[in-house]
Coordinates of C-alpha atoms in Angstrom, one line a residue:
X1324 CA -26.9 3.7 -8.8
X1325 CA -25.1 6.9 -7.9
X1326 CA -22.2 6.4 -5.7
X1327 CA -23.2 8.1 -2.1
X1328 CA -19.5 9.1 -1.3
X1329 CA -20.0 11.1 -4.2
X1330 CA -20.1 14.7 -3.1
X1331 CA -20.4 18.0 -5.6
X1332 CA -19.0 21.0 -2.6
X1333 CA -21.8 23.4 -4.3
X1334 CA -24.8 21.4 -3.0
X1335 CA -23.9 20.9 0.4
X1336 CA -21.8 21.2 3.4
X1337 CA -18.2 19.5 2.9
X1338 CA -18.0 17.5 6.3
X1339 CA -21.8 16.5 6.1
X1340 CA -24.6 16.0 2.9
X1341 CA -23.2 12.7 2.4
X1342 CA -19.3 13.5 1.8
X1343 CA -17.1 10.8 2.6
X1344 CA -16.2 10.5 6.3
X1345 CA -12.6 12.4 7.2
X1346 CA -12.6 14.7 4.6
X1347 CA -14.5 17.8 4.8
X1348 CA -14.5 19.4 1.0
X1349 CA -15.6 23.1 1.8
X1350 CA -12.5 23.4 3.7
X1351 CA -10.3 21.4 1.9
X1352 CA -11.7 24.1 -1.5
X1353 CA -10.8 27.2 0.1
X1354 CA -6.9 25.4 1.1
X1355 CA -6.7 24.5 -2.6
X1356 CA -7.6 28.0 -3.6
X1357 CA -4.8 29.2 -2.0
X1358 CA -2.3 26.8 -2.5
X1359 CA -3.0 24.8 -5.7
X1360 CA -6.1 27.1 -7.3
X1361 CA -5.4 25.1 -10.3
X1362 CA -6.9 22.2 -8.9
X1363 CA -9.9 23.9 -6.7
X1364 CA -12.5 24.4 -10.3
X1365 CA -15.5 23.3 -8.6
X1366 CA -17.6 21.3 -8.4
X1367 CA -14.8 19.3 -5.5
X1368 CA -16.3 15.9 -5.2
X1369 CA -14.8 12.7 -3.3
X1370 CA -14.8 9.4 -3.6
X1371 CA -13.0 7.0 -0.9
X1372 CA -11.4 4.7 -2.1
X1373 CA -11.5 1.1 -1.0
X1374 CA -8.5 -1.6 -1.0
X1375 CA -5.9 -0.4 2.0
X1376 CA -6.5 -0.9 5.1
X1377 CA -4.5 2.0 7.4
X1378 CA -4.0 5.5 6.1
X1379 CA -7.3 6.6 4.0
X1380 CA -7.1 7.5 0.3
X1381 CA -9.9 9.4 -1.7
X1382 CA -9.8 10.0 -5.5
X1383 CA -10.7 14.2 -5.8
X1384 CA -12.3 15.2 -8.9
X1385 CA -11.5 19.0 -9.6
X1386 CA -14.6 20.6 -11.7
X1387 CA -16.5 19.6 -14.7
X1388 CA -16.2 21.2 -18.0
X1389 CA -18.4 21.9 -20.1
X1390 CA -18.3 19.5 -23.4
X1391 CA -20.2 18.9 -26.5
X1392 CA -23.1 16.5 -26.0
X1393 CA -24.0 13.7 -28.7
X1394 CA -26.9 15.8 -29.5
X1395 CA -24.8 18.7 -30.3
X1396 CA -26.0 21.0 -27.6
X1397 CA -23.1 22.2 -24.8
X1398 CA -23.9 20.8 -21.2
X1399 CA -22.3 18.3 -19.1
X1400 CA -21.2 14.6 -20.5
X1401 CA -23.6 12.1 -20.6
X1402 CA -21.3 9.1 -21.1
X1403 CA -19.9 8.9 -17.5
X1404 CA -16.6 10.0 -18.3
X1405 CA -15.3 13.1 -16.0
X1406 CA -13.9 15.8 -17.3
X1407 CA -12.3 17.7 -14.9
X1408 CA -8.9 16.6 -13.1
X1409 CA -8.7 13.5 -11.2
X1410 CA -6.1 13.3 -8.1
X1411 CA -5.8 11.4 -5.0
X1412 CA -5.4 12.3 -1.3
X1413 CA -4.1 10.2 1.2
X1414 CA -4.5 11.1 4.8
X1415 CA -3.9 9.1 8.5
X1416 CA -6.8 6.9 10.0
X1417 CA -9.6 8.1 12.1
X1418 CA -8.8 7.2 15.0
X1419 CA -6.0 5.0 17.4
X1420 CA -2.9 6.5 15.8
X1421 CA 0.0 5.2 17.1
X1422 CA 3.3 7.1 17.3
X1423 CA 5.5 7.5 14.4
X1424 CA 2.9 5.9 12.2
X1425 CA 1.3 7.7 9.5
X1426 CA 3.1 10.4 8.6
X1427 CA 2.1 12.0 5.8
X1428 CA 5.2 14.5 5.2
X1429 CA 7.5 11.6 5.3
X1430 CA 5.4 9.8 2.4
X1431 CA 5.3 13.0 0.6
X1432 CA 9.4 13.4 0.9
X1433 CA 10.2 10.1 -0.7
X1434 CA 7.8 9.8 -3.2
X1435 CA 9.3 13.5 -4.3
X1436 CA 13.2 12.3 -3.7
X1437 CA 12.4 9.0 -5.5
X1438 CA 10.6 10.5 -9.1
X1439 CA 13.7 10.8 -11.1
X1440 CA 15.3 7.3 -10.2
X1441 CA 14.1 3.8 -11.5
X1442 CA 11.4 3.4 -9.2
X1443 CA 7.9 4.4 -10.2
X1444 CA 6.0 6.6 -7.7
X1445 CA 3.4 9.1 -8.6
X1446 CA 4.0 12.6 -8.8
X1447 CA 3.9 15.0 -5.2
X1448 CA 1.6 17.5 -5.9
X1449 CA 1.0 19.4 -2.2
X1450 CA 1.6 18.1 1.4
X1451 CA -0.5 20.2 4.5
X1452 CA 0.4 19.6 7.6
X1453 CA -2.0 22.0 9.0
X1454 CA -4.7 20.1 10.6
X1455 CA -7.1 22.4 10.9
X1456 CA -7.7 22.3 7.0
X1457 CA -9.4 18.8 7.2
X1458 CA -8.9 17.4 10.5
X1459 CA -5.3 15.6 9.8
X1460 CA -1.9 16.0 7.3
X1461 CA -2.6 14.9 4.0
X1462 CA -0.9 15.6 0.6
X1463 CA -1.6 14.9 -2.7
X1464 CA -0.7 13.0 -5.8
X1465 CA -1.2 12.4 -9.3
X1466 CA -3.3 9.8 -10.3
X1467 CA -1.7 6.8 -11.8
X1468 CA -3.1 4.3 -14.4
X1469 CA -2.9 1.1 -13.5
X1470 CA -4.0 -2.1 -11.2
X1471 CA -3.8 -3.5 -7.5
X1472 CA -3.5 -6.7 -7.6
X1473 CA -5.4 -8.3 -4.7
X1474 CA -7.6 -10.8 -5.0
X1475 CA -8.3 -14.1 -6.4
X1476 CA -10.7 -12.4 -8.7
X1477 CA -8.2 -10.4 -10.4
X1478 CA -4.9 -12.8 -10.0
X1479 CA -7.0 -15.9 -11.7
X1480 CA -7.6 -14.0 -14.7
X1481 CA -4.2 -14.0 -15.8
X1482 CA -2.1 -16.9 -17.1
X1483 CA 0.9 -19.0 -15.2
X1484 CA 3.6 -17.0 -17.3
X1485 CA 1.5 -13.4 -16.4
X1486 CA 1.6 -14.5 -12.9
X1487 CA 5.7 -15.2 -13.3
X1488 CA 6.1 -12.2 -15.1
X1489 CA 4.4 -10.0 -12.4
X1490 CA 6.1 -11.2 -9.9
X1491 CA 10.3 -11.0 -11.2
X1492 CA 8.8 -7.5 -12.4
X1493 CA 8.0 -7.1 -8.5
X1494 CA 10.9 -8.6 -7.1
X1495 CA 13.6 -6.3 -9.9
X1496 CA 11.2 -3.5 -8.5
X1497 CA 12.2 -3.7 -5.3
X1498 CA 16.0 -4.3 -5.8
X1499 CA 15.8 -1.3 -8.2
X1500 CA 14.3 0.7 -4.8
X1501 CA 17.5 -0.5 -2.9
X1502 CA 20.2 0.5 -5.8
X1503 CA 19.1 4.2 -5.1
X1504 CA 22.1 5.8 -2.8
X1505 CA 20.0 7.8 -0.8
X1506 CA 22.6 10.8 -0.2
X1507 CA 22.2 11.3 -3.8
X1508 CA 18.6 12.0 -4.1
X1509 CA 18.5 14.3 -0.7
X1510 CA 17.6 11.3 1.4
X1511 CA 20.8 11.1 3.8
X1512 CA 19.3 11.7 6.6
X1513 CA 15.6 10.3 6.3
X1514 CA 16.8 7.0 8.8
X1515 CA 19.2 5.9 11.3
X1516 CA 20.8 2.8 9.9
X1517 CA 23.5 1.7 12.7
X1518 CA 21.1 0.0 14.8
X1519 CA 18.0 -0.1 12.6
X1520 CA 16.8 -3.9 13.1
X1521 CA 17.6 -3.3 16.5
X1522 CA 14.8 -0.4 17.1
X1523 CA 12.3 -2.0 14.9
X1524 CA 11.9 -4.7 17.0
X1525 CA 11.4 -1.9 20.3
X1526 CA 9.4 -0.1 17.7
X1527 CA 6.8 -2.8 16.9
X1528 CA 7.0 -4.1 20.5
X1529 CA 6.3 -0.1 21.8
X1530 CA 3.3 -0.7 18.5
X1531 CA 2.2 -4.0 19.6
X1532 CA 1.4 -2.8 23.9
X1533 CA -0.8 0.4 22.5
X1534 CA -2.6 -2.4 20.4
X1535 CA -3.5 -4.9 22.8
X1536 CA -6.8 -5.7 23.7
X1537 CA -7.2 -9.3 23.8
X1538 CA -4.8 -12.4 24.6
X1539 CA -2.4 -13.2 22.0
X1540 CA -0.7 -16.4 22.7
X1541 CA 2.9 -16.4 21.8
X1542 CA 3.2 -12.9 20.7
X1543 CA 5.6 -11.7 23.2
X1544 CA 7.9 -15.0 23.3
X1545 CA 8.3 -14.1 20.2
X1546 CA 9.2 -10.4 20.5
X1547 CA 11.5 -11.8 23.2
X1548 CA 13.5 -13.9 20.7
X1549 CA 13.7 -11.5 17.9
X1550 CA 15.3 -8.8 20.4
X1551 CA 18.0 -11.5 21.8
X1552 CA 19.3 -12.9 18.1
X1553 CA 19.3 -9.2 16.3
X1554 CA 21.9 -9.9 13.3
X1555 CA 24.5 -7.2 12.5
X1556 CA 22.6 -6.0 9.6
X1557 CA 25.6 -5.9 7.3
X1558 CA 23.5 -4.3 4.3
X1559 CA 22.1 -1.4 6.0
X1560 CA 21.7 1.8 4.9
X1561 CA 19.4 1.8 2.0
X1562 CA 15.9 3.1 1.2
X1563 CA 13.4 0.2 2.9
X1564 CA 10.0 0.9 1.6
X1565 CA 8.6 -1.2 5.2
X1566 CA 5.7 -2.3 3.5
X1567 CA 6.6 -3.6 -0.1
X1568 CA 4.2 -5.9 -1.6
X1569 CA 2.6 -6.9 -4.5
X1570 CA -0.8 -5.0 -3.6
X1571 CA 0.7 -2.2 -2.9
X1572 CA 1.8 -1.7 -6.8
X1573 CA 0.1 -0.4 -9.5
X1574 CA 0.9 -2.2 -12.6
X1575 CA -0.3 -3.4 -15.8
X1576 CA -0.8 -6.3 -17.1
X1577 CA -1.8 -7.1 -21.0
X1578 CA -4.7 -10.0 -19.9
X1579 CA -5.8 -10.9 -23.3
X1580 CA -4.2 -14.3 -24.5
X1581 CA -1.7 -14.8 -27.3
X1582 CA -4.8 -15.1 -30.2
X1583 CA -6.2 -11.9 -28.6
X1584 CA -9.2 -13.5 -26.7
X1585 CA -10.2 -12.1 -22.7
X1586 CA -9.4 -14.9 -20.3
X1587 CA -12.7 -17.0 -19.4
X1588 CA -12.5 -16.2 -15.8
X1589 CA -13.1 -12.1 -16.8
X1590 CA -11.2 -9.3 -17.9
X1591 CA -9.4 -7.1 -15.7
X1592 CA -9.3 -3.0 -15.9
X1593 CA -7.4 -0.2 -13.7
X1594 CA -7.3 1.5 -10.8
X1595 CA -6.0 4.9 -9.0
X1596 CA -3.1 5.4 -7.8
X1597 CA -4.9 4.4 -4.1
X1598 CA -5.8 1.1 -4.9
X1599 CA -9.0 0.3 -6.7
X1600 CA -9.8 -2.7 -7.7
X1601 CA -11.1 -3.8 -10.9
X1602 CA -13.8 -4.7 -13.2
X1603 CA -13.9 -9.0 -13.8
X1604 CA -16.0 -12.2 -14.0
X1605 CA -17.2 -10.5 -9.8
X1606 CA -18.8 -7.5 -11.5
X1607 CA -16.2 -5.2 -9.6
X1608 CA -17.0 -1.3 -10.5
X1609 CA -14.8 -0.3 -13.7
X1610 CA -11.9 2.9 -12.9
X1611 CA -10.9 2.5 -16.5
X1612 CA -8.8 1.2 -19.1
X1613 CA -5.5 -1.1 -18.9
X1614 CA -2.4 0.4 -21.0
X1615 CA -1.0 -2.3 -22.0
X1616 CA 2.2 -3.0 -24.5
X1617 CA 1.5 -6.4 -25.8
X1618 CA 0.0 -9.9 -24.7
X1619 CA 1.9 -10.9 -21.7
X1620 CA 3.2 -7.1 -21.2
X1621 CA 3.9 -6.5 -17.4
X1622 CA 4.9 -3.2 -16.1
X1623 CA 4.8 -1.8 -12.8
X1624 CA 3.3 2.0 -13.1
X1625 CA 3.7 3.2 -9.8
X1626 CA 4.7 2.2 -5.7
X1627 CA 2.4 3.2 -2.8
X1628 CA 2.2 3.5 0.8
X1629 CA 5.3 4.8 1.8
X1630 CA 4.6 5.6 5.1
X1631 CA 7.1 2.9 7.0
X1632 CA 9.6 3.9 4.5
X1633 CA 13.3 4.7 5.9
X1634 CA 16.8 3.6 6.1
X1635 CA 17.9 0.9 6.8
X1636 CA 18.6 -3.0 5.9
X1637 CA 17.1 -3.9 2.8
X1638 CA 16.7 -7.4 4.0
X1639 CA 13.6 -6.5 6.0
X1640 CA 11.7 -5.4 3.0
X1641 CA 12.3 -8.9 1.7
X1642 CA 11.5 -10.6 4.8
X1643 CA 8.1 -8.7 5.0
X1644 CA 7.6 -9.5 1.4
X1645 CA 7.8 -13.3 2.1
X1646 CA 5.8 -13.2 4.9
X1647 CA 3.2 -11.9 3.0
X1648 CA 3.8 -14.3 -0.2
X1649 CA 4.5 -18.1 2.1
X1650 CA 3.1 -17.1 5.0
X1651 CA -0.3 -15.3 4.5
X1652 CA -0.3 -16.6 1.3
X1653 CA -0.2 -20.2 2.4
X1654 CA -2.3 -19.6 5.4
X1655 CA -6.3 -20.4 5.8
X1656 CA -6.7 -17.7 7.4
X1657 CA -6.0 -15.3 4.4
X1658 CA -8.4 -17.5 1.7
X1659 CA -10.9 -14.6 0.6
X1660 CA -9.2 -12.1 2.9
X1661 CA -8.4 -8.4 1.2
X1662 CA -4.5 -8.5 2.9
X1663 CA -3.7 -11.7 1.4
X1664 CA -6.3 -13.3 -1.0
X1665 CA -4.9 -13.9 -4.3
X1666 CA -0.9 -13.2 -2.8
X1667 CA 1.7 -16.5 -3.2
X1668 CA 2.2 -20.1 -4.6
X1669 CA -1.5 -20.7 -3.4
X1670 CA -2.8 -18.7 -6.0
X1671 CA -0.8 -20.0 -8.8
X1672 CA 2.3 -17.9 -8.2
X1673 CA 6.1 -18.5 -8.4
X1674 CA 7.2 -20.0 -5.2
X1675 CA 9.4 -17.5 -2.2
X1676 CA 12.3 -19.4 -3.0
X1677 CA 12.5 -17.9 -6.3
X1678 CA 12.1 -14.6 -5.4
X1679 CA 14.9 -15.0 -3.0
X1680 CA 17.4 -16.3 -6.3
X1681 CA 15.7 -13.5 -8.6
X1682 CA 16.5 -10.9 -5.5
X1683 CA 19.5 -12.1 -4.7
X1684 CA 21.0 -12.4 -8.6
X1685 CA 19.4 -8.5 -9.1
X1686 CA 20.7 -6.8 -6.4
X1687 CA 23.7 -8.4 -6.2
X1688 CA 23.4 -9.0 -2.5
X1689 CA 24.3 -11.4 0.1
X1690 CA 20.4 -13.0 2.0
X1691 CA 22.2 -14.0 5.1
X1692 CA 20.2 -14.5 8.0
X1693 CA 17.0 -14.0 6.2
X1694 CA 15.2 -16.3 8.5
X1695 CA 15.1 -13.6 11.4
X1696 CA 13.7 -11.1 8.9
X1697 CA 10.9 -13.6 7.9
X1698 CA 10.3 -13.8 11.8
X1699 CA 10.5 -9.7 12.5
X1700 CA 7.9 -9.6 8.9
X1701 CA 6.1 -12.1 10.9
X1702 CA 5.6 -10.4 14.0
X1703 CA 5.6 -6.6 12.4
X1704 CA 2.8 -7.3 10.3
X1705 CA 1.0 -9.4 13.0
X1706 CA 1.0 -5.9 15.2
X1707 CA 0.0 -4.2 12.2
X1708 CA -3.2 -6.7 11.9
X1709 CA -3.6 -6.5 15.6
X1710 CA -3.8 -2.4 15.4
X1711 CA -6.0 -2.7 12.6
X1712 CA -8.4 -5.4 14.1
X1713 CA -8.2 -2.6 17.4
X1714 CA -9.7 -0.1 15.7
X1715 CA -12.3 -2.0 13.9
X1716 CA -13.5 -3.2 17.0
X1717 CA -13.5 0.5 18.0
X1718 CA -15.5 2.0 15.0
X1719 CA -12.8 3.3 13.4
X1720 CA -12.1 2.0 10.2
X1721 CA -14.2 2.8 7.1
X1722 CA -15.1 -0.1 4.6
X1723 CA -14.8 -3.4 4.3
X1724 CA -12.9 -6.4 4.7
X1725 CA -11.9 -5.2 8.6
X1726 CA -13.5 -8.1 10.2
X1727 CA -11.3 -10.7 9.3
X1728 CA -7.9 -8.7 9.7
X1729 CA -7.7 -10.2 13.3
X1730 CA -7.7 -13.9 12.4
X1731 CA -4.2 -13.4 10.9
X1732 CA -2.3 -12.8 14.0
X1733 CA -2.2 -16.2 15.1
X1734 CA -0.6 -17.7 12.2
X1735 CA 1.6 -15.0 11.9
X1736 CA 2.9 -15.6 15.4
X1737 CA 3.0 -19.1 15.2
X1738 CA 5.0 -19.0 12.0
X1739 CA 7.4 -16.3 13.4
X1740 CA 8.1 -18.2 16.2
X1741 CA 9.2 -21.3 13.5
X1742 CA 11.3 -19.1 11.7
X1743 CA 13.2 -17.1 14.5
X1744 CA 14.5 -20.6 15.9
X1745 CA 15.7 -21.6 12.3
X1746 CA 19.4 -22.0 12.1

């Protein structure tokens, strides 16, 4: 079945004949010509791809050469493979962008500052700022090998010591992320870190009142009690990612047993560096072929969505991270739900206490009062949801998996509001 987001630039307009929504490929070729000709070889086709669920990311593939059939005669390949580049765009969502949010040259900054440290991020290829080329910034990357882990589809397949191995390999990630100095890789003055926890709690309240549209019991009680017990933030001043979790990585994972056979709950493949899924036992469409080192080999290829990233106190990153794993993860409301299905102890995974000791032993660092940052996690990602569910209700959001986004604000209040009062 051909894939209708699909789109060759030669056979039809590039904001209409079927290209994907918020990208309009006539335009975007001529910008290419000029800036990057060596990726504007036509045909320019698109492809959006699925997983996240703010800024939009579409795999480009950059012309089609001509290659030997099996018959021997020249012509285009018949096996499905392309043959022409393959990179990704990212660019902001349709519609309801709040301030500060989705900036596109700010992702494009780190990911160029962070490629010759420890921490895996694709290659910056272009950033544009000029909206009039498709409608918003965007920039581009390379594509990256590898697999989002994201659902229970993909995160049964592997085995209890895969699962343990991801996940330290996640967690020594992260610390790695906040050994950088930032002065040394041109990122001095990317954040404000006297007063950061501070202004993220006016940030994400500022977030949370261009969100609302419905009641949301307890959500500003507990915006109240975050802004009256803000810790001093002894640790700030490093790189925070804002969004680090195990879905937003690419990695690799060697799923074949110790004798070499698949697991029986289905095999699992690659993805972009924009968050495909993968091929398994649910007959998810195939992006390629794992690169693994060995049975049990876990790597972590590549980081994504930097668009929260800043300075600041590293402790929020690991907050947020929790929430995600205890809170979401432990939660009814995230059984079967693309944020948090397959995420945490729920589905088989080390528990958040030991990824505060593996954090904590790593990067050398003192958790303190990591309670409140559980609680801020709690009610930033709760606006995020909130935002999210906003523009779903408002057409905005392109594939699935939006209509559930909103049922996670609740618990994420409710478990906010337990942690903030810990002592």
């Amino acid at each position: 079945m051909t894939d209708p987001a699909v789109v060759d630039s030669r056979t039809g307009s590039g904001a209409g004949a079927g290209a994907p929504e918020g990208l309009d490929l006539d335009r975007l070729a001529a910008y290419l010509a000029v800036h990057r000709p060596e990726l504007a070889a036509a045909p320019l086709r698109a492809r959006l791809i699925a997983g996240g669920k703010s800024n939009l990311t579409y795999l480009l593939r950059c012309g089609e050469h001509a290659t030997e059939r099996a018959d021997g005669q020249a012509g285009a390949r018949t096996d499905g493979q392309a043959t022409g580049r393959e990179v990704v765009l990212r660019r902001p969502p349709l519609g309801h962008v709040l301030a500060t949010a989705h900036d596109m040259a700010r992702e494009h900054r780190i990911i160029s500052a962070l490629a010759p440290t420890a921490v895996p991020v694709p290659a910056a290829l272009l950033l544009c700022t000029d909206t009039g080329v498709i409608g918003a910034p965007f920039y581009l990357m390379e594509k990256v090998d590898g697999e989002v882990f994201r659902s229970r589809s993909q995160t049964d397949a592997l085995t209890a010591g895969q699962r343990r191995d991801l996940t330290m390999t996640m967690v020594d990630t992260l610390a790695d992320l906040h050994a950088v100095d930032p002065a040394a890789v041109g990122l001095a003055d990317f954040g404000r870190p006297e007063g950061f926890l501070g202004r993220q709690v006016r940030r994400w309240a500022r977030q949370l009142d261009q969100s609302r549209s419905r009641r949301l019991p307890g959500v500003d009680e507990l915006r109240d009690a975050l802004a009256g017990s803000v810790p001093e933030g002894a640790n700030a001043g490093r790189i925070v990612h804002g969004d680090y979790r195990l879905d937003n990585l690419l990695a690799t994972v060697d799923t074949t047993t110790a004798t070499g056979a698949a697991p029986a709950t289905g095999a699992t493949t690659t993805a972009t560096a924009a968050g495909t899924t993968a091929a398994g036992a649910d007959g998810a469409a195939v992006e390629g072929t794992t690169a693994a080192a060995g049975p049990g080999a876990v790597s972590v290829r590549a980081v994504l969505d930097w668009e929260m990233a800043t300075l600041g106190d590293p402790l929020a990153d690991l907050g947020l991270l929790l929430t995600y794993w205890d809170v979401l993860g432990d939660s009814e409301a995230a059984a079967g739900n693309p944020v948090a299905d397959g995420l945490g102890p729920r589905a088989g995974f080390p528990t958040g206490g030991e990824l505060i000791e593996r954090y904590a032993r790593r990067a050398d660092a003192d958790v303190g009062p990591l309670h409140w940052h559980v609680a801020l996690g709690c009610f930033k990602l709760a606006v995020i949801c909130e935002g999210i569910h906003y523009r779903h209700t408002l057409g905005q959001t392109l594939g699935g998996g939006f209509d559930r986004i909103g049922d996670m604000v609740a618990p994420l209040v409710e478990h906010g509001l337990r942690a903030v009062r810990e002592k």
